[in-house]
C-alpha positions as a LaTeX table, in Angstrom:
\begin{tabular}{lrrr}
\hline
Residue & $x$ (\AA) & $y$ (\AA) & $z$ (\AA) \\
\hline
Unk1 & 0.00 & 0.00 & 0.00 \\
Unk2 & 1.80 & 3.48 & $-1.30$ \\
Unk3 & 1.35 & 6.83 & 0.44 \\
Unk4 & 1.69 & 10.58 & $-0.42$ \\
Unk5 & 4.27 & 12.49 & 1.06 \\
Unk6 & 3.81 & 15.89 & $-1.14$ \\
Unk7 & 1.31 & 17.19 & $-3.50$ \\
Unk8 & 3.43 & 16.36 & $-6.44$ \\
Unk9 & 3.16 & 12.59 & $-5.49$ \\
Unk10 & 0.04 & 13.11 & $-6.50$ \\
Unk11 & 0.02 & 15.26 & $-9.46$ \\
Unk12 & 2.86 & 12.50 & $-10.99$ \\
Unk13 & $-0.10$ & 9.94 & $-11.43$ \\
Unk14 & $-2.41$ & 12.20 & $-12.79$ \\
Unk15 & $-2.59$ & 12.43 & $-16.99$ \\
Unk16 & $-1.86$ & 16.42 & $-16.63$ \\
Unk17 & $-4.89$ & 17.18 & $-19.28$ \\
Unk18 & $-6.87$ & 19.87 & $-16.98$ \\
Unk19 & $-10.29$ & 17.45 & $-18.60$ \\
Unk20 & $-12.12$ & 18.92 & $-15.20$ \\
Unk21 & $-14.15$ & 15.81 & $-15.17$ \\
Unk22 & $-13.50$ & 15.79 & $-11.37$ \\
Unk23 & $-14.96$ & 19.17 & $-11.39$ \\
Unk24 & $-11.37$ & 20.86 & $-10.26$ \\
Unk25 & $-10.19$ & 23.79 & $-13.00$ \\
Unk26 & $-6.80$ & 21.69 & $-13.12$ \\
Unk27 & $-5.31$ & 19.03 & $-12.48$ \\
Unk28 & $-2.91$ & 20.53 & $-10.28$ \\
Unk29 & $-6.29$ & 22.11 & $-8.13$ \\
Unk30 & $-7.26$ & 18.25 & $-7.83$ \\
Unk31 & $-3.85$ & 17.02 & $-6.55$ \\
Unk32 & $-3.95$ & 19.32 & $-3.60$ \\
Unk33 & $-7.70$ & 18.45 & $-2.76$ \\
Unk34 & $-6.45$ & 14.90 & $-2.56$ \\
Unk35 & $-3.07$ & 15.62 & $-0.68$ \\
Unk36 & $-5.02$ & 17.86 & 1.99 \\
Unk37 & $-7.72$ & 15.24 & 2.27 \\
Unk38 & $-10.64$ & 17.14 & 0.72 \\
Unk39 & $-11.39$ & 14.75 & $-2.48$ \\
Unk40 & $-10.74$ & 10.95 & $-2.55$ \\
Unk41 & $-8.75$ & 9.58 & $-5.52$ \\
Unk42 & $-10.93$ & 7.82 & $-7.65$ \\
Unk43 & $-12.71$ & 11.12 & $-8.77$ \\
Unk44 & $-10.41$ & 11.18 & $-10.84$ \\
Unk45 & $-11.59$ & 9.03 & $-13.83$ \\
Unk46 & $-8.85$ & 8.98 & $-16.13$ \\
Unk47 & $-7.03$ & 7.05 & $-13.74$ \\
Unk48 & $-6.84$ & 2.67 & $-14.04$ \\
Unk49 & $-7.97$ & 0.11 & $-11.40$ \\
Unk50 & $-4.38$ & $-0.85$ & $-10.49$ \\
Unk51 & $-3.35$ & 2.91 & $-9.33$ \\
Unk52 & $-6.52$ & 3.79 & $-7.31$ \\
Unk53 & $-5.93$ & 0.03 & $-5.21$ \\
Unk54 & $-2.44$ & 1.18 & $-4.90$ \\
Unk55 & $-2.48$ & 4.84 & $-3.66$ \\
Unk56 & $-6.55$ & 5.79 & $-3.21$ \\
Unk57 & $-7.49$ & 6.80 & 0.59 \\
Unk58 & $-3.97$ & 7.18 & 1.65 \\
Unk59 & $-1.47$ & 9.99 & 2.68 \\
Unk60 & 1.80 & 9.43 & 4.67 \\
Unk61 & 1.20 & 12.08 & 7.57 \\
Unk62 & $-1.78$ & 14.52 & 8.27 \\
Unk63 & $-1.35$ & 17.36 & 4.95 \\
Unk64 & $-0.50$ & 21.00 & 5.95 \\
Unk65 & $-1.15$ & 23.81 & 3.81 \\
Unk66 & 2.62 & 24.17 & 4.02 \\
Unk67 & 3.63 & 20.96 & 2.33 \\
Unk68 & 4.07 & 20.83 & $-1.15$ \\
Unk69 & 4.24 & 24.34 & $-1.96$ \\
Unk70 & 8.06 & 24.98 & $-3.15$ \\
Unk71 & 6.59 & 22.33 & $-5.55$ \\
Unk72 & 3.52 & 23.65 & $-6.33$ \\
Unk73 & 5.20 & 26.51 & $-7.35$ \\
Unk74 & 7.44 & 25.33 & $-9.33$ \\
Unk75 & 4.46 & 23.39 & $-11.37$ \\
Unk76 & 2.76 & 26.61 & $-11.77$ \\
Unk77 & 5.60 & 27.98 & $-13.05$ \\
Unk78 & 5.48 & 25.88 & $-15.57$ \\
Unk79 & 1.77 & 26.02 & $-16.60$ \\
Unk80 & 2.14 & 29.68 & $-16.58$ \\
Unk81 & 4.72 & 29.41 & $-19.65$ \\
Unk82 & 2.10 & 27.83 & $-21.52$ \\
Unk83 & $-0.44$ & 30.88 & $-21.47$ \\
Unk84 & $-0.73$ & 34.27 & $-23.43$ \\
Unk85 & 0.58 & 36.55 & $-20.88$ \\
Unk86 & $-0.37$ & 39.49 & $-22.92$ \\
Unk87 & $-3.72$ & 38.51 & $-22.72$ \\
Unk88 & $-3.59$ & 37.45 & $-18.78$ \\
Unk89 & $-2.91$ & 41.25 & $-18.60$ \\
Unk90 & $-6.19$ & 42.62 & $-19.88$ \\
Unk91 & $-8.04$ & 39.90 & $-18.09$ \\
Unk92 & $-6.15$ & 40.47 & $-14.61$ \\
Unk93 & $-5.21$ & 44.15 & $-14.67$ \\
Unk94 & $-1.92$ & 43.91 & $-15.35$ \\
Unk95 & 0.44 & 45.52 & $-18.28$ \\
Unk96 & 2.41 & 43.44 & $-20.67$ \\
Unk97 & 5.96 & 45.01 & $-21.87$ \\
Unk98 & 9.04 & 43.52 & $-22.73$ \\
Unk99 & 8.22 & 39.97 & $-21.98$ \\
Unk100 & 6.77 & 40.16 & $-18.74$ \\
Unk101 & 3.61 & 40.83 & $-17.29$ \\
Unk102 & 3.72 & 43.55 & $-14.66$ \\
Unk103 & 0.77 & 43.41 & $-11.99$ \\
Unk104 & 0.54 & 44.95 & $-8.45$ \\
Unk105 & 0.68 & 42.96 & $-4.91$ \\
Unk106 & $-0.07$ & 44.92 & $-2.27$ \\
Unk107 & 0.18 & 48.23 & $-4.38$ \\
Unk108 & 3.67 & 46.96 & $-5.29$ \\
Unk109 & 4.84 & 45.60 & $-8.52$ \\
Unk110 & 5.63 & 42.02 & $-9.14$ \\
Unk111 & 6.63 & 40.50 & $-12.72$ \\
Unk112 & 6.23 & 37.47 & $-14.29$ \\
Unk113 & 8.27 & 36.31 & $-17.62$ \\
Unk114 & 7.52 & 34.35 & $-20.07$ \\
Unk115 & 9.47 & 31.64 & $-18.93$ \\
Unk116 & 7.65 & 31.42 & $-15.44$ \\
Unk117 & 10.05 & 33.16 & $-13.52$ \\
Unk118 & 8.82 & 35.75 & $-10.84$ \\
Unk119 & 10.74 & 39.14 & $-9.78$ \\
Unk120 & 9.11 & 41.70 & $-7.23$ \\
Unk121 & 10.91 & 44.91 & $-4.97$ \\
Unk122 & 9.18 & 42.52 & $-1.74$ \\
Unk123 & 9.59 & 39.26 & $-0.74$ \\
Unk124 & 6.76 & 37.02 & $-1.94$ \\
Unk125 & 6.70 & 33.80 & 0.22 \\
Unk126 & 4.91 & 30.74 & $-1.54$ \\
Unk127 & 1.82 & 31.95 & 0.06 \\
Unk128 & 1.01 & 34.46 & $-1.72$ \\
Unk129 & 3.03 & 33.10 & $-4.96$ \\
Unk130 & 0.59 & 29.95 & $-5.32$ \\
Unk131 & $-2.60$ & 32.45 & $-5.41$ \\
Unk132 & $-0.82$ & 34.89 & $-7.36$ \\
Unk133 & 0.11 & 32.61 & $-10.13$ \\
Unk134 & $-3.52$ & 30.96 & $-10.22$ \\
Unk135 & $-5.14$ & 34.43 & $-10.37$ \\
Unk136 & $-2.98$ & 35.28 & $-13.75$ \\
Unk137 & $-4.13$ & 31.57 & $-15.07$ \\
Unk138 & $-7.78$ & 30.88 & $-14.01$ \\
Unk139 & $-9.06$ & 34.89 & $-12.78$ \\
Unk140 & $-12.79$ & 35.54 & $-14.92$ \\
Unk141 & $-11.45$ & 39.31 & $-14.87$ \\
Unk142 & $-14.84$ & 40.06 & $-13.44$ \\
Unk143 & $-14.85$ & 43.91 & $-12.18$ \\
Unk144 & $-14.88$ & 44.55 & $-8.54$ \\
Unk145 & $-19.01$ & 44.98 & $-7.77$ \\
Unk146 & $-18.77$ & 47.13 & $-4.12$ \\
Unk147 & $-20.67$ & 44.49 & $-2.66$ \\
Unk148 & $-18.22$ & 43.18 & 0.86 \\
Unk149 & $-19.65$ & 39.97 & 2.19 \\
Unk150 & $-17.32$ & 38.12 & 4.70 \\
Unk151 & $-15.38$ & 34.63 & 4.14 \\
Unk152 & $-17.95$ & 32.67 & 5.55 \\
Unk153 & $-20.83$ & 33.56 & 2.62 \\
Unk154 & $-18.17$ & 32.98 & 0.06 \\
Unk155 & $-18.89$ & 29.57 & $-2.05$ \\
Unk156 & $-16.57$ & 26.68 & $-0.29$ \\
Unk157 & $-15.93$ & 29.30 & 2.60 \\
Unk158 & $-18.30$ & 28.18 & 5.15 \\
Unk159 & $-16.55$ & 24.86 & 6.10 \\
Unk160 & $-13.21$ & 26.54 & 6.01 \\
Unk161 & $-14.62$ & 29.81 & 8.27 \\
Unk162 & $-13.17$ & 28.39 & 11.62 \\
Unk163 & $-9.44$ & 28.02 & 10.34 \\
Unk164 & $-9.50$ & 31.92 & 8.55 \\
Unk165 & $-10.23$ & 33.13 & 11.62 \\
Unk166 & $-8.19$ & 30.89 & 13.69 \\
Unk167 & $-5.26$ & 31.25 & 10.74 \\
Unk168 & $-6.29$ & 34.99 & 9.56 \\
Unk169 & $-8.56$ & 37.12 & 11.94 \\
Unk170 & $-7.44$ & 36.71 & 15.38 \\
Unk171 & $-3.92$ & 36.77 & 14.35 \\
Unk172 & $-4.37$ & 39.98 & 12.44 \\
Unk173 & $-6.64$ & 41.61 & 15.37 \\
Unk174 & $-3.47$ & 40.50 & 17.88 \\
Unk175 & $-1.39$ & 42.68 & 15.74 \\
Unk176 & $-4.01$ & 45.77 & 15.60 \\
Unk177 & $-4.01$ & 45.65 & 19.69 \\
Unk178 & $-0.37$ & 45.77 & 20.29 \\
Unk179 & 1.03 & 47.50 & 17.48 \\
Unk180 & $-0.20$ & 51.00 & 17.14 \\
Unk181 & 1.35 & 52.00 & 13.57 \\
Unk182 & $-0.23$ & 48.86 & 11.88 \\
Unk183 & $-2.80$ & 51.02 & 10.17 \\
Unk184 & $-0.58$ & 53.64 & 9.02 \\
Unk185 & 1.76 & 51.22 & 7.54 \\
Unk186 & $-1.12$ & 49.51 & 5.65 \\
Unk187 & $-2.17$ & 53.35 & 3.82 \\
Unk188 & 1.63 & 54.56 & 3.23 \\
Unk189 & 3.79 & 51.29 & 2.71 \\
Unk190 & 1.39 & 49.29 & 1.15 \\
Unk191 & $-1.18$ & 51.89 & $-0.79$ \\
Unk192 & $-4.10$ & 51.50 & 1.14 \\
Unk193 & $-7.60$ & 53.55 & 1.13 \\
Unk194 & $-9.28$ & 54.38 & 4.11 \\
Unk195 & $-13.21$ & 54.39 & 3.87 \\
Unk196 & $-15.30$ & 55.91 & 6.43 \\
Unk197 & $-18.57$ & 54.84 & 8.12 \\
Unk198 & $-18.55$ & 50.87 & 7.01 \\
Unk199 & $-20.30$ & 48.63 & 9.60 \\
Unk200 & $-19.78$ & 51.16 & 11.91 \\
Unk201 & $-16.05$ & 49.97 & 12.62 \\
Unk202 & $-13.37$ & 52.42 & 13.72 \\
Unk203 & $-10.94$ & 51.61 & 11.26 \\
Unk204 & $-11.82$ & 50.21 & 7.76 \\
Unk205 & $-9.08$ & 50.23 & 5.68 \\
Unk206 & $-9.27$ & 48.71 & 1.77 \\
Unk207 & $-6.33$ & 46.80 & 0.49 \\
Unk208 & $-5.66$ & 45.26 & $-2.90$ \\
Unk209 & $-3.82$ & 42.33 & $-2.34$ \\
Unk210 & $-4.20$ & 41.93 & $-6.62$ \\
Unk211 & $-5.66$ & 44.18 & $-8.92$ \\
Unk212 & $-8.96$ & 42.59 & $-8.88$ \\
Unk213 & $-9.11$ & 41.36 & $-4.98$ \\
Unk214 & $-10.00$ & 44.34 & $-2.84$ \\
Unk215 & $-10.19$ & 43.22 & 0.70 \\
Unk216 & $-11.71$ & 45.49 & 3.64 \\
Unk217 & $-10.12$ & 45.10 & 7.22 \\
Unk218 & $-12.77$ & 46.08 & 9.74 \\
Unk219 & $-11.39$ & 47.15 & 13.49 \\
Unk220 & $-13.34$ & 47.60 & 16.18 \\
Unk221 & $-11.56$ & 49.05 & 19.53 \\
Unk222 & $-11.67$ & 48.22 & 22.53 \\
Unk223 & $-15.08$ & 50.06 & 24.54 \\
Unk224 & $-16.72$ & 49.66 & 28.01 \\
Unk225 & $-15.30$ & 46.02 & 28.68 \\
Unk226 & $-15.64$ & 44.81 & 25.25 \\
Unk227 & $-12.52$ & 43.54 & 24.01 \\
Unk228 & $-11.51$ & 44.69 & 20.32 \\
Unk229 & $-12.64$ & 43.24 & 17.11 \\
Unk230 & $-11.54$ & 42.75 & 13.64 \\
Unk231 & $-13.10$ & 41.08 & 10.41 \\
Unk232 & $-11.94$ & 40.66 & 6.96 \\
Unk233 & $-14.48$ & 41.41 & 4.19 \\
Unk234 & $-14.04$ & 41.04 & $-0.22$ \\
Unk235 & $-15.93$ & 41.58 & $-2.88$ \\
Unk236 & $-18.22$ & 39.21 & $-4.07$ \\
Unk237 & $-16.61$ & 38.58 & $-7.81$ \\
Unk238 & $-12.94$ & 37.19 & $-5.89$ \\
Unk239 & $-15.34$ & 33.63 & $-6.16$ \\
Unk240 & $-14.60$ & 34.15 & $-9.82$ \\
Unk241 & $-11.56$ & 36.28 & $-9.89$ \\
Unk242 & $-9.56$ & 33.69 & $-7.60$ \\
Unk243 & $-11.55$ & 31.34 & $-5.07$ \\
Unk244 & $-11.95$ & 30.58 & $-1.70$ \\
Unk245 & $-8.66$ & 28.32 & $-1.46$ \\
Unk246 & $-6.26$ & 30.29 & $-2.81$ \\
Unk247 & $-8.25$ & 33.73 & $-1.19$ \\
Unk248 & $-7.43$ & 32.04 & 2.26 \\
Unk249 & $-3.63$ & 31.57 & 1.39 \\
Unk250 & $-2.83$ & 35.03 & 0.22 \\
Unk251 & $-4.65$ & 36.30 & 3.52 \\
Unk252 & $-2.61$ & 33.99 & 5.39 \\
Unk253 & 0.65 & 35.31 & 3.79 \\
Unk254 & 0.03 & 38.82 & 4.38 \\
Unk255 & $-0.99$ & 38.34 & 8.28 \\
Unk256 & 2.11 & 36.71 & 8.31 \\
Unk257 & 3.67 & 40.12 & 6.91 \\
Unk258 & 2.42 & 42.11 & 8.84 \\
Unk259 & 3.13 & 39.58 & 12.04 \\
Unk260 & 6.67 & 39.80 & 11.38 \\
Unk261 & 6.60 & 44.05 & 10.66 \\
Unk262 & 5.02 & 44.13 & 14.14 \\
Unk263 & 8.24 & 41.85 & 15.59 \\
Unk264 & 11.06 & 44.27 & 14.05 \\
Unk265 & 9.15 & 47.13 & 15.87 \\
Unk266 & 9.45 & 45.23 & 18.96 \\
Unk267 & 5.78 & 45.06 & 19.60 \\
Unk268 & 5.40 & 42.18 & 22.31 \\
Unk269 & 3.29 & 39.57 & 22.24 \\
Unk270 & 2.65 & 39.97 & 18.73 \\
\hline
\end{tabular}
């Protein structure tokens, strides 16, 4: 009886032709469901008797959303070769020049060449790489509608709701209590828009972690005995523009930005 160890163990028996017949966009997409224990194996019907007795059911350890990913990448890379990126532009809200498609994270840029490889001014972990390079690839290009509804109401996001705001929220609001610059830095380092008046919160800040995905960060101080509060909202087209998975990794990455910001200001605790 075989086991996984990675992602890519599984993406090696699959017959790489993104048919969707498992109802995943790729075939990559349908790896990772298996590896992290969200789809069994034999969805997949392409694949023979033989391999789904071998391998179906089984992984070697309990998946994180941290294994796999330096290969994940590294297959994305790869798809990503294979598309127009001068087209990915117009879709995404990007520019195409010289080779390379130019699109902002975080209100800085970040390239992508035609041969897969990535260049940015910041540091862009795997987390936010992975969603990045499936938002070029699979994004409708759907314009941002105004309408904020919270992960939770999001297709797929109710049954992952506990670990974003285990993962995303709590870590995030941590940050907001102890470090009191956090806001600041989010408008002048990383270009982002205060609005006024939005679910009554004292702080509502709108950041665009990609061209098309607007997300709203919601703070609530603390009042009377009430501890503070904070909630992440997006517009209702990021279902189409990048999905729920991916939407939970990038928010993941840039909590973890902003955890580690907080730690070379020598906030405690955070």
């Amino acid at each position: 009886m075989s086991s996984f160890k990675t992602v890519m163990d599984v993406f090696k028996l699959l017959d790489k032709s993104n048919c969707r017949a498992c109802n995943e966009k790729t075939c990559l997409a349908f790896a990772a469901a298996v590896f992290q224990g969200k789809r069994p194996l034999s969805d997949c019907p392409r694949l023979d008797a033989e391999t789904l007795r071998q391998y179906d059911g089984f992984v070697e350890k309990k998946p994180t959303i941290s294994d796999g990913m330096d290969d994940f990448v590294a297959q994305l890379k790869k798809q990503i070769r294979q598309i127009d990126l001068a087209e990915a532009a117009r879709r995404v809200g990007g520019v195409f020049a010289n080779g390379r498609l130019t699109l902002k994270v975080m209100g800085k840029d970040f390239h992508i060449y035609s041969d897969g490889k990535m260049a940015s001014e910041i540091h862009v972990n795997p987390w936010v790489a992975i969603p990045l390079l499936i938002y070029v690839m699979e994004s409708a290009g759907l314009p941002v509608s105004g309408e904020w509804v919270p992960f939770r109401e999001l297709k797929n996001g109710a049954e992952r709701n506990g670990l974003f705001v285990q993962r995303c929220e709590q870590p995030l609001k941590k940050v907001a209590d102890t470090y009191t610059n956090l806001f600041e830095d989010m408008v002048h380092l990383f270009n982002g828009q205060r609005v006024e008046n939005l679910y009554e919160a004292d702080i509502s800040i709108v950041l665009y972690p990609l061209p098309l995905v607007p997300i709203l960060i919601c703070y609530w101080k603390p009042d009377e005995g009430l501890e503070s509060s904070l909630n992440i909202f997006f517009d209702r087209t990021v279902e189409k523009n990048l999905g729920v998975d991916p939407l939970y990794s990038i928010i993941a990455g840039i909590v973890q930005m902003f955890e580690k910001i907080s730690l070379r200001h020598g906030v405690p605790g955070a």
